[in-house]
Amino acid sequence: MKDSRIATARLGVQGPEVGVQGLGCMAMSFAYGPSDAGESRATLERALELGVTLYDTADAYGAGENEKFLAPFFKAHRDEVVIATKFGLAIHPDDPTKRIIRNDTPYIRQCVEASLKRLDVEAIDLYYMHRRDVDVPLEETVAVMAELVREGKVKHLGLSEVTATELRAAHAVHPIAAVQSEWSLFSRDIETHVVPAARELGVTLVPYSPLGRGFLTGSFAKAEDLTAGDFRRQQPRYTGENAAANAALLDPIRTVAEAHGATLGQIALAWVQQRASVHGLPIVPIPGTRKPARVEENAAATRIVLGEEELALLEPIAAKVSGNRYTDMSFTSAGRE
């Protein structure tokens, strides 16, 4: 693979310029089964060499362990990387399959201080509200986040899984640089309302799980293929009859991949990257990986351009997907739109 660096995009109107593809770091220490720390560190370094500069984590990933793991890499490359982390989503102490959502002021302030300490930085470049606590007025939450900007603890604000109405309300309090939501060939619900709102407000879209949590790469065909502790075993799309039906939807992606001499994952990523020109706004997907070879493959996808006939072949896939992406969709934008 050529080592030319990937193109760049800006986060929001006044945010930093980053590689047009970021890196989701969650699986390096959480959710997707065992990982190799040395290989994950090599992945971080290789990503940076390729121009990947937005690194995404959260305090919920391994109860802070992911932030701790990333800290040495961030310290070594502080002027080259843009650090994104999140608050608001915690693992239930009595049931690891459940989450607790909190957006109240004391909790936010507790979270930012803890993240700053674990990351060993003076300021977080992009601080997201991970999930919306509907019992707390959004304007109050964003007001607290804005205070963190004024205090120099946070540079830019982001939101995750918010509706178009929520995005507009938040942006009226303080400029929002980025909105993170699931967006892939399997998940396109944000295109109806959230994407137009983001375009109108000058907010960058940061798609997470652009590879359908690996399913779109063909790396697994059903939940039973995954290790016992893998988070994906709990997701409806990858179990039982849903998994079988969804596996059949990969055939058009295979057809396009063969035409380009590319992998399934590269075509799925190229499709997401190309949404930027389709919808007229900056898009920086954050595929997650913990292997250097995979980050090379993902970065190469930024240079694949799909033709109109190929896009038409892929267009019907999302409407045919069986099963929700989560058992409980109430904490997603789709569950509240």
mmCIF file of C-alpha atoms in Angstrom:
data_model
loop_
_atom_site.group_PDB
_atom_site.id
_atom_site.type_symbol
_atom_site.label_atom_id
_atom_site.label_comp_id
_atom_site.label_asym_id
_atom_site.label_seq_id
_atom_site.Cartn_x
_atom_site.Cartn_y
_atom_site.Cartn_z
ATOM 1 C CA MET A 1 0.000 0.000 0.000
ATOM 2 C CA LYS A 2 1.111 3.549 -0.723
ATOM 3 C CA ASP A 3 2.004 5.527 2.367
ATOM 4 C CA SER A 4 0.528 8.830 1.145
ATOM 5 C CA ARG A 5 -1.424 10.442 3.933
ATOM 6 C CA ILE A 6 -5.187 10.581 3.770
ATOM 7 C CA ALA A 7 -7.074 13.796 2.999
ATOM 8 C CA THR A 8 -8.365 16.058 5.775
ATOM 9 C CA ALA A 9 -11.647 17.549 6.952
ATOM 10 C CA ARG A 10 -12.572 20.107 9.600
ATOM 11 C CA LEU A 11 -14.586 19.378 12.723
ATOM 12 C CA GLY A 12 -17.328 21.994 12.730
ATOM 13 C CA VAL A 13 -16.861 25.571 11.595
ATOM 14 C CA GLN A 14 -13.979 26.459 13.899
ATOM 15 C CA GLY A 15 -12.734 23.057 15.027
ATOM 16 C CA PRO A 16 -9.440 21.356 14.202
ATOM 17 C CA GLU A 17 -8.566 19.854 10.853
ATOM 18 C CA VAL A 18 -8.254 16.079 11.095
ATOM 19 C CA GLY A 19 -7.702 13.126 8.812
ATOM 20 C CA VAL A 20 -10.861 12.390 6.835
ATOM 21 C CA GLN A 21 -10.969 9.053 8.655
ATOM 22 C CA GLY A 22 -10.454 8.674 12.397
ATOM 23 C CA LEU A 23 -9.791 5.668 14.602
ATOM 24 C CA GLY A 24 -12.228 4.138 17.063
ATOM 25 C CA CYS A 25 -10.158 2.840 19.965
ATOM 26 C CA MET A 26 -12.818 1.119 22.097
ATOM 27 C CA ALA A 27 -11.965 -2.465 21.135
ATOM 28 C CA MET A 28 -8.354 -2.060 22.216
ATOM 29 C CA SER A 29 -9.467 -2.631 25.783
ATOM 30 C CA PHE A 30 -13.210 -3.224 25.805
ATOM 31 C CA ALA A 31 -16.277 -4.945 24.317
ATOM 32 C CA TYR A 32 -14.888 -7.084 21.483
ATOM 33 C CA GLY A 33 -13.033 -9.775 23.400
ATOM 34 C CA PRO A 34 -9.307 -10.177 24.177
ATOM 35 C CA SER A 35 -6.807 -7.813 22.562
ATOM 36 C CA ASP A 36 -3.026 -7.622 22.280
ATOM 37 C CA ALA A 37 -1.659 -4.419 23.829
ATOM 38 C CA GLY A 38 1.481 -4.413 21.704
ATOM 39 C CA GLU A 39 -0.466 -4.837 18.495
ATOM 40 C CA SER A 40 -2.894 -2.101 19.534
ATOM 41 C CA ARG A 41 -0.006 0.299 20.195
ATOM 42 C CA ALA A 42 1.434 -0.505 16.769
ATOM 43 C CA THR A 43 -1.985 0.211 15.266
ATOM 44 C CA LEU A 44 -2.082 3.656 16.863
ATOM 45 C CA GLU A 45 1.341 4.505 15.484
ATOM 46 C CA ARG A 46 0.572 3.200 12.005
ATOM 47 C CA ALA A 47 -2.679 5.151 11.901
ATOM 48 C CA LEU A 48 -0.831 8.376 12.669
ATOM 49 C CA GLU A 49 1.719 7.670 9.932
ATOM 50 C CA LEU A 50 -1.169 7.411 7.472
ATOM 51 C CA GLY A 51 -2.676 10.743 8.509
ATOM 52 C CA VAL A 52 -5.331 9.437 10.912
ATOM 53 C CA THR A 53 -5.354 12.124 13.607
ATOM 54 C CA LEU A 54 -8.769 11.857 15.336
ATOM 55 C CA TYR A 55 -8.671 9.200 18.071
ATOM 56 C CA ASP A 56 -11.958 8.291 19.710
ATOM 57 C CA THR A 57 -12.444 6.882 23.203
ATOM 58 C CA ALA A 58 -14.851 7.274 26.164
ATOM 59 C CA ASP A 59 -14.823 6.952 29.923
ATOM 60 C CA ALA A 60 -17.277 4.057 29.574
ATOM 61 C CA TYR A 61 -14.841 1.922 27.585
ATOM 62 C CA GLY A 62 -13.522 -0.475 30.168
ATOM 63 C CA ALA A 63 -14.490 1.876 32.997
ATOM 64 C CA GLY A 64 -11.705 4.292 32.071
ATOM 65 C CA GLU A 65 -9.134 1.662 31.107
ATOM 66 C CA ASN A 66 -9.236 2.643 27.430
ATOM 67 C CA GLU A 67 -8.337 6.237 28.252
ATOM 68 C CA LYS A 68 -5.459 5.037 30.427
ATOM 69 C CA PHE A 69 -4.212 2.747 27.680
ATOM 70 C CA LEU A 70 -4.178 5.575 25.131
ATOM 71 C CA ALA A 71 -2.503 8.142 27.399
ATOM 72 C CA PRO A 72 1.154 7.253 26.610
ATOM 73 C CA PHE A 73 0.501 7.423 22.867
ATOM 74 C CA PHE A 74 -1.244 10.778 23.226
ATOM 75 C CA LYS A 75 1.577 12.123 25.382
ATOM 76 C CA ALA A 76 4.174 11.135 22.790
ATOM 77 C CA HIS A 77 2.224 12.783 19.963
ATOM 78 C CA ARG A 78 0.227 15.504 21.697
ATOM 79 C CA ASP A 79 0.664 18.127 18.976
ATOM 80 C CA GLU A 80 -0.227 15.687 16.201
ATOM 81 C CA VAL A 81 -3.431 14.104 17.522
ATOM 82 C CA VAL A 82 -6.974 15.233 18.259
ATOM 83 C CA ILE A 83 -8.334 13.484 21.341
ATOM 84 C CA ALA A 84 -12.055 12.764 21.528
ATOM 85 C CA THR A 85 -13.620 11.273 24.625
ATOM 86 C CA LYS A 86 -17.095 11.168 26.143
ATOM 87 C CA PHE A 87 -19.156 11.283 29.325
ATOM 88 C CA GLY A 88 -22.674 10.189 30.126
ATOM 89 C CA LEU A 89 -22.766 6.444 29.601
ATOM 90 C CA ALA A 90 -21.728 4.115 32.387
ATOM 91 C CA ILE A 91 -21.908 0.366 32.813
ATOM 92 C CA HIS A 92 -24.476 -0.785 35.357
ATOM 93 C CA PRO A 93 -22.581 -2.128 38.402
ATOM 94 C CA ASP A 94 -24.885 -5.136 38.748
ATOM 95 C CA ASP A 95 -25.450 -5.974 35.085
ATOM 96 C CA PRO A 96 -22.744 -5.399 32.428
ATOM 97 C CA THR A 97 -25.349 -5.656 29.648
ATOM 98 C CA LYS A 98 -27.117 -2.528 30.916
ATOM 99 C CA ARG A 99 -26.100 1.125 30.854
ATOM 100 C CA ILE A 100 -26.762 4.086 33.135
ATOM 101 C CA ILE A 101 -27.150 7.477 31.460
ATOM 102 C CA ARG A 102 -26.332 10.650 33.392
ATOM 103 C CA ASN A 103 -26.062 14.239 32.175
ATOM 104 C CA ASP A 104 -26.364 16.147 35.466
ATOM 105 C CA THR A 105 -23.887 18.901 36.337
ATOM 106 C CA PRO A 106 -22.020 17.222 39.239
ATOM 107 C CA TYR A 107 -21.583 14.059 37.177
ATOM 108 C CA ILE A 108 -20.241 15.935 34.130
ATOM 109 C CA ARG A 109 -17.689 17.778 36.240
ATOM 110 C CA GLN A 110 -16.666 14.555 37.946
ATOM 111 C CA CYS A 111 -16.262 12.863 34.566
ATOM 112 C CA VAL A 112 -14.173 15.550 32.908
ATOM 113 C CA GLU A 113 -11.717 15.695 35.799
ATOM 114 C CA ALA A 114 -11.381 11.909 35.798
ATOM 115 C CA SER A 115 -10.850 11.791 32.026
ATOM 116 C CA LEU A 116 -8.249 14.553 32.134
ATOM 117 C CA LYS A 117 -6.353 12.628 34.784
ATOM 118 C CA ARG A 118 -6.534 9.280 32.978
ATOM 119 C CA LEU A 119 -5.565 10.825 29.636
ATOM 120 C CA ASP A 120 -2.829 12.871 31.325
ATOM 121 C CA VAL A 121 -3.663 16.010 29.335
ATOM 122 C CA GLU A 122 -4.515 19.589 30.234
ATOM 123 C CA ALA A 123 -7.423 19.809 27.808
ATOM 124 C CA ILE A 124 -9.636 17.431 25.838
ATOM 125 C CA ASP A 125 -9.851 18.406 22.175
ATOM 126 C CA LEU A 126 -13.388 17.136 21.557
ATOM 127 C CA TYR A 127 -15.699 16.288 24.452
ATOM 128 C CA TYR A 128 -18.905 14.418 23.652
ATOM 129 C CA MET A 129 -22.105 13.856 25.536
ATOM 130 C CA HIS A 130 -22.181 10.089 24.942
ATOM 131 C CA ARG A 131 -25.915 9.625 25.377
ATOM 132 C CA ARG A 132 -28.860 11.875 26.188
ATOM 133 C CA ASP A 133 -30.430 11.752 29.643
ATOM 134 C CA VAL A 134 -33.977 12.816 28.824
ATOM 135 C CA ASP A 135 -34.612 13.707 32.470
ATOM 136 C CA VAL A 136 -32.081 16.548 32.271
ATOM 137 C CA PRO A 137 -32.823 19.531 30.000
ATOM 138 C CA LEU A 138 -30.346 19.404 27.139
ATOM 139 C CA GLU A 139 -29.711 23.126 27.393
ATOM 140 C CA GLU A 140 -28.476 22.643 30.985
ATOM 141 C CA THR A 141 -26.100 19.881 29.946
ATOM 142 C CA VAL A 142 -24.626 21.885 27.082
ATOM 143 C CA ALA A 143 -24.327 24.962 29.301
ATOM 144 C CA VAL A 144 -22.112 22.975 31.661
ATOM 145 C CA MET A 145 -20.092 21.681 28.726
ATOM 146 C CA ALA A 146 -19.690 25.278 27.533
ATOM 147 C CA GLU A 147 -18.348 26.218 30.962
ATOM 148 C CA LEU A 148 -15.681 23.543 30.528
ATOM 149 C CA VAL A 149 -14.630 25.231 27.276
ATOM 150 C CA ARG A 150 -14.373 28.620 28.987
ATOM 151 C CA GLU A 151 -12.339 27.033 31.774
ATOM 152 C CA GLY A 152 -9.883 25.576 29.269
ATOM 153 C CA LYS A 153 -10.593 21.947 30.154
ATOM 154 C CA VAL A 154 -12.267 21.226 26.823
ATOM 155 C CA LYS A 155 -11.650 22.782 23.398
ATOM 156 C CA HIS A 156 -14.667 21.728 21.324
ATOM 157 C CA LEU A 157 -18.031 20.092 21.997
ATOM 158 C CA GLY A 158 -19.680 17.051 20.464
ATOM 159 C CA LEU A 159 -22.909 15.115 20.879
ATOM 160 C CA SER A 160 -23.640 11.450 20.254
ATOM 161 C CA GLU A 161 -26.934 9.893 19.164
ATOM 162 C CA VAL A 162 -29.012 13.091 19.282
ATOM 163 C CA THR A 163 -32.034 13.977 17.198
ATOM 164 C CA ALA A 164 -32.116 16.927 14.805
ATOM 165 C CA THR A 165 -34.233 18.901 17.286
ATOM 166 C CA GLU A 166 -31.767 18.161 20.089
ATOM 167 C CA LEU A 167 -28.833 19.165 17.899
ATOM 168 C CA ARG A 168 -30.421 22.514 17.082
ATOM 169 C CA ALA A 169 -31.240 23.155 20.742
ATOM 170 C CA ALA A 170 -27.692 22.348 21.817
ATOM 171 C CA HIS A 171 -26.108 24.413 19.049
ATOM 172 C CA ALA A 172 -28.149 27.429 20.168
ATOM 173 C CA VAL A 173 -26.390 27.244 23.548
ATOM 174 C CA HIS A 174 -22.851 26.639 22.262
ATOM 175 C CA PRO A 175 -21.405 25.704 18.846
ATOM 176 C CA ILE A 176 -21.295 21.948 18.325
ATOM 177 C CA ALA A 177 -18.318 20.730 16.311
ATOM 178 C CA ALA A 178 -19.353 17.125 15.729
ATOM 179 C CA VAL A 179 -22.231 14.708 16.023
ATOM 180 C CA GLN A 180 -21.446 11.041 16.383
ATOM 181 C CA SER A 181 -24.029 8.473 15.307
ATOM 182 C CA GLU A 182 -24.053 5.013 13.815
ATOM 183 C CA TRP A 183 -23.994 5.315 10.019
ATOM 184 C CA SER A 184 -23.285 2.499 7.603
ATOM 185 C CA LEU A 185 -24.761 0.469 4.765
ATOM 186 C CA PHE A 186 -26.838 -1.211 7.503
ATOM 187 C CA SER A 187 -27.800 1.917 9.507
ATOM 188 C CA ARG A 188 -29.070 4.982 7.661
ATOM 189 C CA ASP A 189 -31.771 6.432 9.927
ATOM 190 C CA ILE A 190 -29.846 9.671 10.575
ATOM 191 C CA GLU A 191 -30.093 10.659 6.912
ATOM 192 C CA THR A 192 -33.713 11.766 7.289
ATOM 193 C CA HIS A 193 -33.368 14.476 9.956
ATOM 194 C CA VAL A 194 -29.968 14.586 11.673
ATOM 195 C CA VAL A 195 -27.801 14.896 8.572
ATOM 196 C CA PRO A 196 -29.761 17.843 7.105
ATOM 197 C CA ALA A 197 -29.622 19.609 10.487
ATOM 198 C CA ALA A 198 -25.868 19.051 10.757
ATOM 199 C CA ARG A 199 -25.349 20.403 7.242
ATOM 200 C CA GLU A 200 -27.454 23.477 8.056
ATOM 201 C CA LEU A 201 -25.500 24.197 11.257
ATOM 202 C CA GLY A 202 -22.014 23.440 9.946
ATOM 203 C CA VAL A 203 -21.570 20.369 12.153
ATOM 204 C CA THR A 204 -19.334 17.487 11.085
ATOM 205 C CA LEU A 205 -20.750 13.962 11.157
ATOM 206 C CA VAL A 206 -18.587 11.320 12.823
ATOM 207 C CA PRO A 207 -20.051 7.905 11.941
ATOM 208 C CA TYR A 208 -19.279 5.159 14.417
ATOM 209 C CA SER A 209 -19.550 1.480 13.490
ATOM 210 C CA PRO A 210 -19.242 2.295 9.763
ATOM 211 C CA LEU A 211 -18.381 -1.376 9.249
ATOM 212 C CA GLY A 212 -21.475 -2.624 11.054
ATOM 213 C CA ARG A 213 -19.313 -3.682 14.017
ATOM 214 C CA GLY A 214 -17.327 -5.887 11.652
ATOM 215 C CA PHE A 215 -20.316 -7.675 10.135
ATOM 216 C CA LEU A 216 -19.956 -5.756 6.861
ATOM 217 C CA THR A 217 -16.391 -7.041 6.490
ATOM 218 C CA GLY A 218 -17.577 -10.654 6.529
ATOM 219 C CA SER A 219 -15.345 -11.377 9.507
ATOM 220 C CA PHE A 220 -18.240 -13.093 11.305
ATOM 221 C CA ALA A 221 -21.661 -14.288 10.189
ATOM 222 C CA LYS A 222 -23.463 -14.808 13.502
ATOM 223 C CA ALA A 223 -23.054 -14.040 17.193
ATOM 224 C CA GLU A 224 -21.945 -17.598 17.934
ATOM 225 C CA ASP A 225 -18.788 -16.952 15.877
ATOM 226 C CA LEU A 226 -17.657 -14.439 18.512
ATOM 227 C CA THR A 227 -15.917 -14.984 21.839
ATOM 228 C CA ALA A 228 -18.067 -15.346 24.955
ATOM 229 C CA GLY A 229 -17.449 -11.816 26.267
ATOM 230 C CA ASP A 230 -18.003 -10.044 22.967
ATOM 231 C CA PHE A 231 -20.527 -7.186 23.186
ATOM 232 C CA ARG A 232 -21.909 -7.999 19.734
ATOM 233 C CA ARG A 233 -23.424 -11.250 21.016
ATOM 234 C CA GLN A 234 -26.109 -9.081 22.657
ATOM 235 C CA GLN A 235 -27.095 -7.196 19.501
ATOM 236 C CA PRO A 236 -30.267 -8.355 17.722
ATOM 237 C CA ARG A 237 -28.860 -7.993 14.210
ATOM 238 C CA TYR A 238 -26.277 -10.681 14.737
ATOM 239 C CA THR A 239 -28.377 -13.394 16.356
ATOM 240 C CA GLY A 240 -30.648 -16.152 15.059
ATOM 241 C CA GLU A 241 -32.690 -15.575 11.934
ATOM 242 C CA ASN A 242 -31.634 -11.918 11.803
ATOM 243 C CA ALA A 243 -27.988 -12.879 11.349
ATOM 244 C CA ALA A 244 -28.767 -15.302 8.537
ATOM 245 C CA ALA A 245 -30.914 -12.761 6.705
ATOM 246 C CA ASN A 246 -28.347 -10.005 7.103
ATOM 247 C CA ALA A 247 -25.446 -12.169 5.937
ATOM 248 C CA ALA A 248 -27.223 -12.553 2.598
ATOM 249 C CA LEU A 249 -27.230 -8.759 2.208
ATOM 250 C CA LEU A 250 -23.457 -8.730 1.768
ATOM 251 C CA ASP A 251 -23.659 -10.136 -1.765
ATOM 252 C CA PRO A 252 -23.956 -6.739 -3.539
ATOM 253 C CA ILE A 253 -20.970 -5.484 -1.511
ATOM 254 C CA ARG A 254 -18.966 -8.500 -2.683
ATOM 255 C CA THR A 255 -19.852 -7.698 -6.282
ATOM 256 C CA VAL A 256 -18.608 -4.121 -5.955
ATOM 257 C CA ALA A 257 -15.509 -5.219 -4.014
ATOM 258 C CA GLU A 258 -14.512 -7.644 -6.763
ATOM 259 C CA ALA A 259 -14.801 -4.901 -9.370
ATOM 260 C CA HIS A 260 -12.392 -2.697 -7.391
ATOM 261 C CA GLY A 261 -10.033 -5.444 -6.237
ATOM 262 C CA ALA A 262 -10.981 -4.338 -2.733
ATOM 263 C CA THR A 263 -12.238 -5.928 0.468
ATOM 264 C CA LEU A 264 -15.831 -5.846 1.678
ATOM 265 C CA GLY A 265 -14.786 -3.501 4.456
ATOM 266 C CA GLN A 266 -13.157 -1.067 2.054
ATOM 267 C CA ILE A 267 -16.339 -0.804 -0.021
ATOM 268 C CA ALA A 268 -18.465 -0.304 3.104
ATOM 269 C CA LEU A 269 -16.099 2.459 4.254
ATOM 270 C CA ALA A 270 -15.874 4.049 0.817
ATOM 271 C CA TRP A 271 -19.664 4.244 0.774
ATOM 272 C CA VAL A 272 -19.699 6.091 4.119
ATOM 273 C CA GLN A 273 -16.877 8.428 3.081
ATOM 274 C CA GLN A 274 -18.766 9.242 -0.120
ATOM 275 C CA ARG A 275 -21.804 10.381 1.887
ATOM 276 C CA ALA A 276 -19.861 13.646 2.304
ATOM 277 C CA SER A 277 -20.347 14.549 -1.350
ATOM 278 C CA VAL A 278 -23.851 13.055 -1.467
ATOM 279 C CA HIS A 279 -25.108 15.095 1.490
ATOM 280 C CA GLY A 280 -22.788 18.103 1.305
ATOM 281 C CA LEU A 281 -21.141 18.085 4.720
ATOM 282 C CA PRO A 282 -17.844 16.920 6.273
ATOM 283 C CA ILE A 283 -17.838 13.281 7.367
ATOM 284 C CA VAL A 284 -15.110 11.611 9.432
ATOM 285 C CA PRO A 285 -15.936 7.957 10.136
ATOM 286 C CA ILE A 286 -14.127 6.231 12.984
ATOM 287 C CA PRO A 287 -13.760 2.542 12.104
ATOM 288 C CA GLY A 288 -12.341 0.606 15.015
ATOM 289 C CA THR A 289 -9.453 -1.793 14.679
ATOM 290 C CA ARG A 290 -6.511 -3.052 16.699
ATOM 291 C CA LYS A 291 -4.367 -4.354 13.845
ATOM 292 C CA PRO A 292 -1.903 -2.264 11.789
ATOM 293 C CA ALA A 293 -2.751 -4.105 8.567
ATOM 294 C CA ARG A 294 -6.420 -3.357 9.074
ATOM 295 C CA VAL A 295 -5.849 0.361 9.621
ATOM 296 C CA GLU A 296 -3.863 0.408 6.365
ATOM 297 C CA GLU A 297 -6.788 -1.276 4.612
ATOM 298 C CA ASN A 298 -9.262 1.187 6.114
ATOM 299 C CA ALA A 299 -7.200 4.246 5.194
ATOM 300 C CA ALA A 300 -6.904 3.021 1.604
ATOM 301 C CA ALA A 301 -10.704 3.029 1.390
ATOM 302 C CA THR A 302 -10.648 6.849 1.474
ATOM 303 C CA ARG A 303 -9.281 6.750 -2.090
ATOM 304 C CA ILE A 304 -11.964 4.460 -3.523
ATOM 305 C CA VAL A 305 -14.677 6.232 -5.515
ATOM 306 C CA LEU A 306 -17.870 4.296 -6.187
ATOM 307 C CA GLY A 307 -19.718 4.839 -9.472
ATOM 308 C CA GLU A 308 -23.398 5.612 -9.816
ATOM 309 C CA GLU A 309 -24.292 2.050 -10.805
ATOM 310 C CA GLU A 310 -22.376 0.702 -7.815
ATOM 311 C CA LEU A 311 -24.091 3.112 -5.452
ATOM 312 C CA ALA A 312 -27.440 2.065 -6.901
ATOM 313 C CA LEU A 313 -26.572 -1.582 -6.256
ATOM 314 C CA LEU A 314 -25.798 -0.814 -2.603
ATOM 315 C CA GLU A 315 -28.743 1.549 -2.049
ATOM 316 C CA PRO A 316 -31.433 -1.039 -1.099
ATOM 317 C CA ILE A 317 -29.366 -2.818 1.573
ATOM 318 C CA ALA A 318 -30.312 -0.783 4.652
ATOM 319 C CA ALA A 319 -34.047 -1.156 4.083
ATOM 320 C CA LYS A 320 -33.679 -4.941 4.130
ATOM 321 C CA VAL A 321 -31.730 -5.249 7.396
ATOM 322 C CA SER A 322 -33.339 -7.473 10.035
ATOM 323 C CA GLY A 323 -33.234 -6.504 13.706
ATOM 324 C CA ASN A 324 -32.371 -3.336 15.597
ATOM 325 C CA ARG A 325 -28.807 -2.324 16.310
ATOM 326 C CA TYR A 326 -29.501 -2.368 20.068
ATOM 327 C CA THR A 327 -31.994 -4.265 22.196
ATOM 328 C CA ASP A 328 -33.046 -0.916 23.690
ATOM 329 C CA MET A 329 -33.229 1.805 21.042
ATOM 330 C CA SER A 330 -34.529 4.495 23.417
ATOM 331 C CA PHE A 331 -31.069 5.976 23.939
ATOM 332 C CA THR A 332 -30.440 6.400 20.201
ATOM 333 C CA SER A 333 -31.566 9.251 17.992
ATOM 334 C CA ALA A 334 -33.721 6.828 15.987
ATOM 335 C CA GLY A 335 -35.534 5.880 19.165
ATOM 336 C CA ARG A 336 -36.519 9.520 19.823
ATOM 337 C CA GLU A 337 -36.983 11.035 16.342
#
